Backbone as JSON Lines, residues from 0, in Angstrom:
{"i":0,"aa":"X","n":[-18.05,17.59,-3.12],"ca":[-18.73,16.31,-3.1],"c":[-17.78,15.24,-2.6]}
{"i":1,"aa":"X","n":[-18.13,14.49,-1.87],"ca":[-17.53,13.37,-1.24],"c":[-17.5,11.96,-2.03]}
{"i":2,"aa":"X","n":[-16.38,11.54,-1.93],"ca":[-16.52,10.05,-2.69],"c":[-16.13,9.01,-1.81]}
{"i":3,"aa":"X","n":[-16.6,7.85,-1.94],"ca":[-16.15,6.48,-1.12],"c":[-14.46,6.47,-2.11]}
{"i":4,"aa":"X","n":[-14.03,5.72,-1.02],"ca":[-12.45,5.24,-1.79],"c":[-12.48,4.05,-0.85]}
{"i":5,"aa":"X","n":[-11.54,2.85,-1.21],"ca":[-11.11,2.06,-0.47],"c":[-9.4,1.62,-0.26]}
{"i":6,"aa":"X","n":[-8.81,1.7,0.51],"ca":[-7.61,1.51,0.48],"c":[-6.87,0.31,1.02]}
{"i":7,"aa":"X","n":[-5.71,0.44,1.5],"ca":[-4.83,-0.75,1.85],"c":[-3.31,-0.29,2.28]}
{"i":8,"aa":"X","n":[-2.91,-0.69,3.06],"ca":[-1.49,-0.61,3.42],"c":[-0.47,-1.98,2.93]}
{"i":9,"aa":"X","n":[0.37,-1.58,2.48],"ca":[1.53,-3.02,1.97],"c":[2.61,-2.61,2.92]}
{"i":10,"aa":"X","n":[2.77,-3.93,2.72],"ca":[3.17,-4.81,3.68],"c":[4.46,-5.57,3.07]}
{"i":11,"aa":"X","n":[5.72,-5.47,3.89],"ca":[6.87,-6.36,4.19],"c":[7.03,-7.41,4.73]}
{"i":12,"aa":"X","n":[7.04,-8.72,4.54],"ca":[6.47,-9.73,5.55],"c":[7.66,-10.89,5.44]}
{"i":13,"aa":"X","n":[8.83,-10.44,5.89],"ca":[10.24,-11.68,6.38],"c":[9.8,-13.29,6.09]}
{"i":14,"aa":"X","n":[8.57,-13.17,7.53],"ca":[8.56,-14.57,7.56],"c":[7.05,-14.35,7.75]}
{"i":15,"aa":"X","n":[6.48,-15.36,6.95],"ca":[5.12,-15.41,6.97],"c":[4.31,-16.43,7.56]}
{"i":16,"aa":"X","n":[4.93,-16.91,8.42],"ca":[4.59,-18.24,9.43],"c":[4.93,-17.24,11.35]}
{"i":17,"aa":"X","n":[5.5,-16.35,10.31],"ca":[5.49,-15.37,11.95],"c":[4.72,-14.35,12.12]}
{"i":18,"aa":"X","n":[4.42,-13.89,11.09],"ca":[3.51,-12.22,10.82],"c":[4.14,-11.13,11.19]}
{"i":19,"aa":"X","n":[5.46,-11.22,11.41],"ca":[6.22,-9.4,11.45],"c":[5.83,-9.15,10.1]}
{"i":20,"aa":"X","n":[5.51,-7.64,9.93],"ca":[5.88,-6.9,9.34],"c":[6.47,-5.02,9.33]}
{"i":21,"aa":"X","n":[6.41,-4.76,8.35],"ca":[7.05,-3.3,8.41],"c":[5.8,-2.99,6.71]}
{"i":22,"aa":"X","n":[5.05,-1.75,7.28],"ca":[4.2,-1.21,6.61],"c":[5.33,-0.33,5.8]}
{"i":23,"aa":"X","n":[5.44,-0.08,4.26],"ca":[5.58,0.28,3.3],"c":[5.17,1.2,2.29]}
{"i":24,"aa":"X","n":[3.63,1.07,2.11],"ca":[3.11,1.57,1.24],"c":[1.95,1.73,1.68]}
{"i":25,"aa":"X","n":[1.22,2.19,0.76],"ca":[-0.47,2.32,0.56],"c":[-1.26,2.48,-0.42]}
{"i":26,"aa":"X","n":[-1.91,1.87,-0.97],"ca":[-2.55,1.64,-2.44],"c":[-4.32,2.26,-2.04]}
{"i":27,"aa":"X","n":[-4.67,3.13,-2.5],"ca":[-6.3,3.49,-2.78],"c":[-6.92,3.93,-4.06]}
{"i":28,"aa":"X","n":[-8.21,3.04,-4.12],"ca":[-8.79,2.75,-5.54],"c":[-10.29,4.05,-4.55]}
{"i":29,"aa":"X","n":[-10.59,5.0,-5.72],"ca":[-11.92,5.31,-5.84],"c":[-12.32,5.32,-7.5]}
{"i":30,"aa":"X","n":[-13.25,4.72,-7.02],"ca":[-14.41,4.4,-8.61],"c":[-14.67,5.36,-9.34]}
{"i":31,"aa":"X","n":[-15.36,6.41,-8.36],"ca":[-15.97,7.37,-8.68],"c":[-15.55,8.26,-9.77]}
{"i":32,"aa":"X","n":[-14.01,8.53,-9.52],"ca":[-12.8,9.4,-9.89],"c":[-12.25,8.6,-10.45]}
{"i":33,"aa":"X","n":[-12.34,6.98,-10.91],"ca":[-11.43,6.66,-11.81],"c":[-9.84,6.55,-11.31]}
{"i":34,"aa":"X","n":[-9.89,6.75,-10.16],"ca":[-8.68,7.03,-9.56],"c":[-7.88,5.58,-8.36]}
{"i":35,"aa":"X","n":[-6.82,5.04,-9.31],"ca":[-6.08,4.07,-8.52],"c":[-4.54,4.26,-8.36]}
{"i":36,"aa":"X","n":[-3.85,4.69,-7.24],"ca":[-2.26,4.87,-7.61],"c":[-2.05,4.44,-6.04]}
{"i":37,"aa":"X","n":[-0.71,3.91,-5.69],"ca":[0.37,3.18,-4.52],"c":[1.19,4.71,-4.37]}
{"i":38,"aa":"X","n":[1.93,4.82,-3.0],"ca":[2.79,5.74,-2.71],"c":[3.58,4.56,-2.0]}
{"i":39,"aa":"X","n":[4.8,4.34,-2.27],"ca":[5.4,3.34,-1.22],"c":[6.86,3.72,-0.99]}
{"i":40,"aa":"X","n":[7.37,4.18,0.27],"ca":[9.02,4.0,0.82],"c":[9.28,3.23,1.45]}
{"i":41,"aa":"X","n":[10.37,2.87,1.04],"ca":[10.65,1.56,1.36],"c":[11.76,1.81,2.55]}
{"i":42,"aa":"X","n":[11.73,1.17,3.58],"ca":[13.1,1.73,4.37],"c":[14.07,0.49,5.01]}
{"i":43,"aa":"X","n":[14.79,0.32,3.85],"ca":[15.66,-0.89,3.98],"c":[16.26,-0.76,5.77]}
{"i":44,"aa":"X","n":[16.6,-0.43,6.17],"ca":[16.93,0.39,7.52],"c":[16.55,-1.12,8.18]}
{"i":45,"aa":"X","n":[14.42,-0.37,8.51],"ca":[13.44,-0.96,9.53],"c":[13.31,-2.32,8.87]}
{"i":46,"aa":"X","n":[13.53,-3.11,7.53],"ca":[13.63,-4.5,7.38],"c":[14.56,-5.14,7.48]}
{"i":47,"aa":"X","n":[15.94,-4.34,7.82],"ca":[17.17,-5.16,8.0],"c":[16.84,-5.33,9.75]}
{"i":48,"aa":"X","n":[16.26,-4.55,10.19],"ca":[15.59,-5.33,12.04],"c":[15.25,-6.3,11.8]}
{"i":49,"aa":"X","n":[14.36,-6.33,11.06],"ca":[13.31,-8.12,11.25],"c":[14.31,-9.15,10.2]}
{"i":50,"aa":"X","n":[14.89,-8.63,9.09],"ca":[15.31,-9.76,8.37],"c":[16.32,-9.21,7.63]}
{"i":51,"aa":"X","n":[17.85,-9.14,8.36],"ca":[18.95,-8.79,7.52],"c":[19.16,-9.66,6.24]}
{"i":52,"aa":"X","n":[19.07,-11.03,6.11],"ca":[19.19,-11.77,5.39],"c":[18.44,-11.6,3.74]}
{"i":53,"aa":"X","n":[17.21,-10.59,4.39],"ca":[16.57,-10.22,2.78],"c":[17.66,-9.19,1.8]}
{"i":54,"aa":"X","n":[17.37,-9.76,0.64],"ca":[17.84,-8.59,-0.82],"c":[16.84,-7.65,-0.9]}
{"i":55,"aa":"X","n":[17.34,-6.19,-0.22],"ca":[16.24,-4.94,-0.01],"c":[16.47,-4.81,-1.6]}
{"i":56,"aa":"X","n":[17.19,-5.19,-2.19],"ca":[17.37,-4.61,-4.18],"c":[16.14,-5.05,-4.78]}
{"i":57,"aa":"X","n":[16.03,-6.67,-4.37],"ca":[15.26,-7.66,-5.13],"c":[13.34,-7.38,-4.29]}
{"i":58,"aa":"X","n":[13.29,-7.01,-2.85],"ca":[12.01,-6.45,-1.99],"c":[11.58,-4.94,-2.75]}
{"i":59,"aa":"X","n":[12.57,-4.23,-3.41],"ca":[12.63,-2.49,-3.91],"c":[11.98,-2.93,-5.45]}
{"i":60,"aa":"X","n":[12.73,-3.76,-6.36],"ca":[12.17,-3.84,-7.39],"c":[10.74,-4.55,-7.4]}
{"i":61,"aa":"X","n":[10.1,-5.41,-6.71],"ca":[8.99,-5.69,-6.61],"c":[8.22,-4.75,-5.97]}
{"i":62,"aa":"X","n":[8.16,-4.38,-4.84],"ca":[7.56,-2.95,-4.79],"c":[7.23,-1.76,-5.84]}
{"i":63,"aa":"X","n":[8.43,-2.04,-6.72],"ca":[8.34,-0.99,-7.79],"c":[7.28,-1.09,-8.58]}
{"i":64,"aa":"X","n":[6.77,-2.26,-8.45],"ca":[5.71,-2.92,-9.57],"c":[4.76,-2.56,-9.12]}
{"i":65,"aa":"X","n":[4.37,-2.11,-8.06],"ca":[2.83,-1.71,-7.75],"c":[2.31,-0.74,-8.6]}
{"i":66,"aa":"X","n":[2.98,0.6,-8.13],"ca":[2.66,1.64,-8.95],"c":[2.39,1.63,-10.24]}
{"i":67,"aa":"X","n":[3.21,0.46,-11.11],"ca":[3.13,0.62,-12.22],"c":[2.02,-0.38,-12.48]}
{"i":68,"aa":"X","n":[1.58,-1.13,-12.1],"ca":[0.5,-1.93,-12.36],"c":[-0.86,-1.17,-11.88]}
{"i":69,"aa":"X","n":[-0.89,-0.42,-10.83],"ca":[-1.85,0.8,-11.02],"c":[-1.74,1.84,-11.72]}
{"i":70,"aa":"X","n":[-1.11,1.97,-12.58],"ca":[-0.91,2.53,-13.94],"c":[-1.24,2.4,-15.37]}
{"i":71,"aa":"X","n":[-1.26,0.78,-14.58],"ca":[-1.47,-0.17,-16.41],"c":[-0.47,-1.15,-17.15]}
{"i":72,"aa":"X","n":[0.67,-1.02,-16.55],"ca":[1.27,-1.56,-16.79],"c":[1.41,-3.54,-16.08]}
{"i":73,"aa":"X","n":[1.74,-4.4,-17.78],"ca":[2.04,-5.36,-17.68],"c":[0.37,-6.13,-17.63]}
{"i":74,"aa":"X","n":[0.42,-7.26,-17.62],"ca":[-1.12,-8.35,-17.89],"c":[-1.99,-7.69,-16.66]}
{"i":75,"aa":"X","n":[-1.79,-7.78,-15.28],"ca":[-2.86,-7.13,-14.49],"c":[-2.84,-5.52,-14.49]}
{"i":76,"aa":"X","n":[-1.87,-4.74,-14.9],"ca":[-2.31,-3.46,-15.3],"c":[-3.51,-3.37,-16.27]}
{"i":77,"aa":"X","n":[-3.65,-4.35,-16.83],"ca":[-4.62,-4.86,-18.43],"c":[-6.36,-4.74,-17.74]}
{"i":78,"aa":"X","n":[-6.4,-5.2,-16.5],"ca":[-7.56,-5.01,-15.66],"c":[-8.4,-3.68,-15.6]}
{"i":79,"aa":"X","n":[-9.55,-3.84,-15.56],"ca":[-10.28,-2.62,-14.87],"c":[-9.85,-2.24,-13.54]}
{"i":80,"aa":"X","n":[-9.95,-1.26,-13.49],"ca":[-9.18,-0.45,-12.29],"c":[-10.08,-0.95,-10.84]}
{"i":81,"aa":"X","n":[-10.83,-1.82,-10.83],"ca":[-11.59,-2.05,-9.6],"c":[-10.98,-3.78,-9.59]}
{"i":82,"aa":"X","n":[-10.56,-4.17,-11.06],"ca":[-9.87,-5.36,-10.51],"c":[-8.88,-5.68,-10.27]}
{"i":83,"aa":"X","n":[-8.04,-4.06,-10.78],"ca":[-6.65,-4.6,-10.3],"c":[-6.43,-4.09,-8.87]}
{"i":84,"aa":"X","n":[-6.97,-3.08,-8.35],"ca":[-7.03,-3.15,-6.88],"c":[-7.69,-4.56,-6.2]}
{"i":85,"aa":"X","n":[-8.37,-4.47,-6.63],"ca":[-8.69,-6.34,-5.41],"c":[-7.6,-7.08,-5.6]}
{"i":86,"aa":"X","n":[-7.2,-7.7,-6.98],"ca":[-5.84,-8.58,-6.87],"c":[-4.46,-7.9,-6.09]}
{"i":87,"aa":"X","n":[-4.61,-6.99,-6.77],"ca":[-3.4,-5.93,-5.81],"c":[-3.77,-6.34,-4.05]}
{"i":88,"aa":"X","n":[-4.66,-6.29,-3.92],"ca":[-4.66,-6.64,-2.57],"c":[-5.77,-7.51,-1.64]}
{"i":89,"aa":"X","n":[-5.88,-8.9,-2.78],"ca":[-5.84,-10.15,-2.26],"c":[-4.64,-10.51,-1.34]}
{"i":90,"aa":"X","n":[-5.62,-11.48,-0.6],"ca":[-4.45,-12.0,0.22],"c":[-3.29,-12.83,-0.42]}
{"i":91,"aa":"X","n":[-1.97,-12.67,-0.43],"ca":[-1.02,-13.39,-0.84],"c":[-0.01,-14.19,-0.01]}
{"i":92,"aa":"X","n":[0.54,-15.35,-0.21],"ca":[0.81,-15.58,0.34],"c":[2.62,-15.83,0.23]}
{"i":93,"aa":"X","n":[2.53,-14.16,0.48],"ca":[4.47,-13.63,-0.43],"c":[4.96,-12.87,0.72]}
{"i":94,"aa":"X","n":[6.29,-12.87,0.18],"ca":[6.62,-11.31,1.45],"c":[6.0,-10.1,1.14]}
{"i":95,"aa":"X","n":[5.16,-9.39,0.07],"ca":[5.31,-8.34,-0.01],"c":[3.47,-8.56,0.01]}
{"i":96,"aa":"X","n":[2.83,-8.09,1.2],"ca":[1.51,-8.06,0.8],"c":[0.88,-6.67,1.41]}
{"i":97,"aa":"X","n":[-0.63,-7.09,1.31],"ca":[-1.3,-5.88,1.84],"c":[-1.97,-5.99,2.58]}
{"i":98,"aa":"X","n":[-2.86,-5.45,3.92],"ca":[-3.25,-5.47,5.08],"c":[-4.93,-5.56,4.58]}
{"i":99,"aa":"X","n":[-5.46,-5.58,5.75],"ca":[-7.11,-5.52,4.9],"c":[-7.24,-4.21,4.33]}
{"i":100,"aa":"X","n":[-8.31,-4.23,3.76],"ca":[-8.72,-3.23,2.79],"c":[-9.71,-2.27,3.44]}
{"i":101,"aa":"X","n":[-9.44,-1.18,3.92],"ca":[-10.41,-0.04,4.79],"c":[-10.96,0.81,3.45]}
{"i":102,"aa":"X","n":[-12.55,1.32,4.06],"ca":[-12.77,2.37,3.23],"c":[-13.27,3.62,4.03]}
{"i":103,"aa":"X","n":[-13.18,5.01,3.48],"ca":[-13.36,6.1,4.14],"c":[-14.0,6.7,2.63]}
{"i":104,"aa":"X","n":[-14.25,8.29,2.92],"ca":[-14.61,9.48,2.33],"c":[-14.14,10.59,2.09]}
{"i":105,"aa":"X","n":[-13.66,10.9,0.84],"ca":[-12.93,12.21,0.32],"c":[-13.25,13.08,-0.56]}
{"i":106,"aa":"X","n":[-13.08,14.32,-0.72],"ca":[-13.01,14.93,-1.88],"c":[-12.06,14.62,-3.03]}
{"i":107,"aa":"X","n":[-11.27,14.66,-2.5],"ca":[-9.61,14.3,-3.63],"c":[-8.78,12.93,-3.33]}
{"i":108,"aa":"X","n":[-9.2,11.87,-4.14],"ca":[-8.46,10.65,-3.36],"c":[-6.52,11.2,-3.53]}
{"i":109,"aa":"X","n":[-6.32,11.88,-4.15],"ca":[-4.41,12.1,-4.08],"c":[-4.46,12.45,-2.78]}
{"i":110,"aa":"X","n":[-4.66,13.39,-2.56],"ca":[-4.48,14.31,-1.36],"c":[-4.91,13.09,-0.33]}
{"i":111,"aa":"X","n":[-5.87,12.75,-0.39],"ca":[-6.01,11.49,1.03],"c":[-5.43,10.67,0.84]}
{"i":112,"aa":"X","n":[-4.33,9.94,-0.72],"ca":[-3.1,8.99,-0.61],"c":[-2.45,9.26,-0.09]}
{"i":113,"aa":"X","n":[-1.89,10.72,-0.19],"ca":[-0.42,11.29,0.23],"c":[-0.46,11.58,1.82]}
{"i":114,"aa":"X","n":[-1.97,11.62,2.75],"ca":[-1.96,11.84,4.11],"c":[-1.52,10.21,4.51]}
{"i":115,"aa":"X","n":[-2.3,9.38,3.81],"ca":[-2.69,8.23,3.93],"c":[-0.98,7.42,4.27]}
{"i":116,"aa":"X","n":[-0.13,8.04,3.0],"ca":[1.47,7.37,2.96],"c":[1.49,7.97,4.35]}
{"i":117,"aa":"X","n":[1.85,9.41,4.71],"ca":[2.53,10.24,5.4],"c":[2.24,9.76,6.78]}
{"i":118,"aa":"X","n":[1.13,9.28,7.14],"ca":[1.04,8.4,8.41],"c":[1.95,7.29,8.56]}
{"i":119,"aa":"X","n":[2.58,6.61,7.7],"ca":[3.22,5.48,7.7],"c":[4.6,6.14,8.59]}
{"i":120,"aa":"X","n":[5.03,7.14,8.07],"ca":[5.97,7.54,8.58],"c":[6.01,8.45,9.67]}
{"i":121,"aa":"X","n":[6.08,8.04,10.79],"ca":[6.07,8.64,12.4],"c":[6.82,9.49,12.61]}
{"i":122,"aa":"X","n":[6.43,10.98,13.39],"ca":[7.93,11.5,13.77],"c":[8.23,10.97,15.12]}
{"i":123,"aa":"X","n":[9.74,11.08,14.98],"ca":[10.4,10.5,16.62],"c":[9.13,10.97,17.48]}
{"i":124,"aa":"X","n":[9.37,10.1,18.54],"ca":[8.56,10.52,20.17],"c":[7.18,10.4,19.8]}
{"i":125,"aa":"X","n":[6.54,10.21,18.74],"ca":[4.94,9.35,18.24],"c":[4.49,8.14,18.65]}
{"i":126,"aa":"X","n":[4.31,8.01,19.4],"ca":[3.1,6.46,19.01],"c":[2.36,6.01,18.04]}
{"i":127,"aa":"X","n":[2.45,4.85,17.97],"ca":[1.57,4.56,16.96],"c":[-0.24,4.48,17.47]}
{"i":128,"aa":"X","n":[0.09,4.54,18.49],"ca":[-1.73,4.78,19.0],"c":[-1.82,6.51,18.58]}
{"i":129,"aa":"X","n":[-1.28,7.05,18.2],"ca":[-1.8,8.18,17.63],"c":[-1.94,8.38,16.13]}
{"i":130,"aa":"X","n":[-3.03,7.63,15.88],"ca":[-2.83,7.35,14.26],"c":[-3.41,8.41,13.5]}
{"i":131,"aa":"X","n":[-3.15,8.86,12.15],"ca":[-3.98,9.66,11.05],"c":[-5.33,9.1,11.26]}
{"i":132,"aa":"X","n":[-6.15,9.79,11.48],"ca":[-7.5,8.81,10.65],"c":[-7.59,9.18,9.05]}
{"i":133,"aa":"X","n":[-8.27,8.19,8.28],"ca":[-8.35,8.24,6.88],"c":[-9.56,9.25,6.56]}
């Protein structure tokens, strides 16, 4: 049986009057399954390109917070799991945000997180016009 899910990619964002970013993560909520969790690597590397000047320590520990707030943890972990994905990925206006919110169809939302991360990360000689579809 197939379920709707809706997801999101996070986002690294230097300067937010410029719109670089470097995709990070990916957060997907399905209802159906009760099911909300983030996969995110972080690759201090590709943000010291756009913005050596950032603390990848202080960008790593906020990142860290996703997961755990789709977990439950802390006042918006405290949310129903359909509201802490929307705040999770309202628009913010921080370095660390999330892209619009796409939805697709799965059997197993893990298994379509973990394709979902694994696109983020390209092998050499890839384009990015050759994307995963969700």
């Amino acid at each position: 049986m197939l379920h709707s899910y809706n997801y999101a990619y996070i986002r690294v964002v230097p300067r937010i009057e410029i719109g670089e970013f470097v995709n990070v993560g990916v957060i997907l909520f399905c209802r159906t399954k009760r099911f909300l969790d983030a996969r995110i690597t972080f690759q201090p590397e590709r943000l010291a390109l756009l913005a050596p000047q950032l603390s990848q320590a202080t960008i790593q520990a906020h990142l860290d917070l996703i997961p755990q707030i789709c977990h439950g943890a802390g006042p918006i972990g405290q949310l129903e799991l359909a509201e802490r994905f929307r705040w999770l990925v309202a628009p913010h206006d921080t370095i660390i945000q999330c892209g619009p919110a796409h939805t697709g169809l799965c059997d197993d939302p893990r298994a379509t997180l973990e394709r979902l991360h694994a696109a983020l990360h390209l092998p050499a000689g890839r384009s990015d016009g050759e994307s995963v579809r969700p």
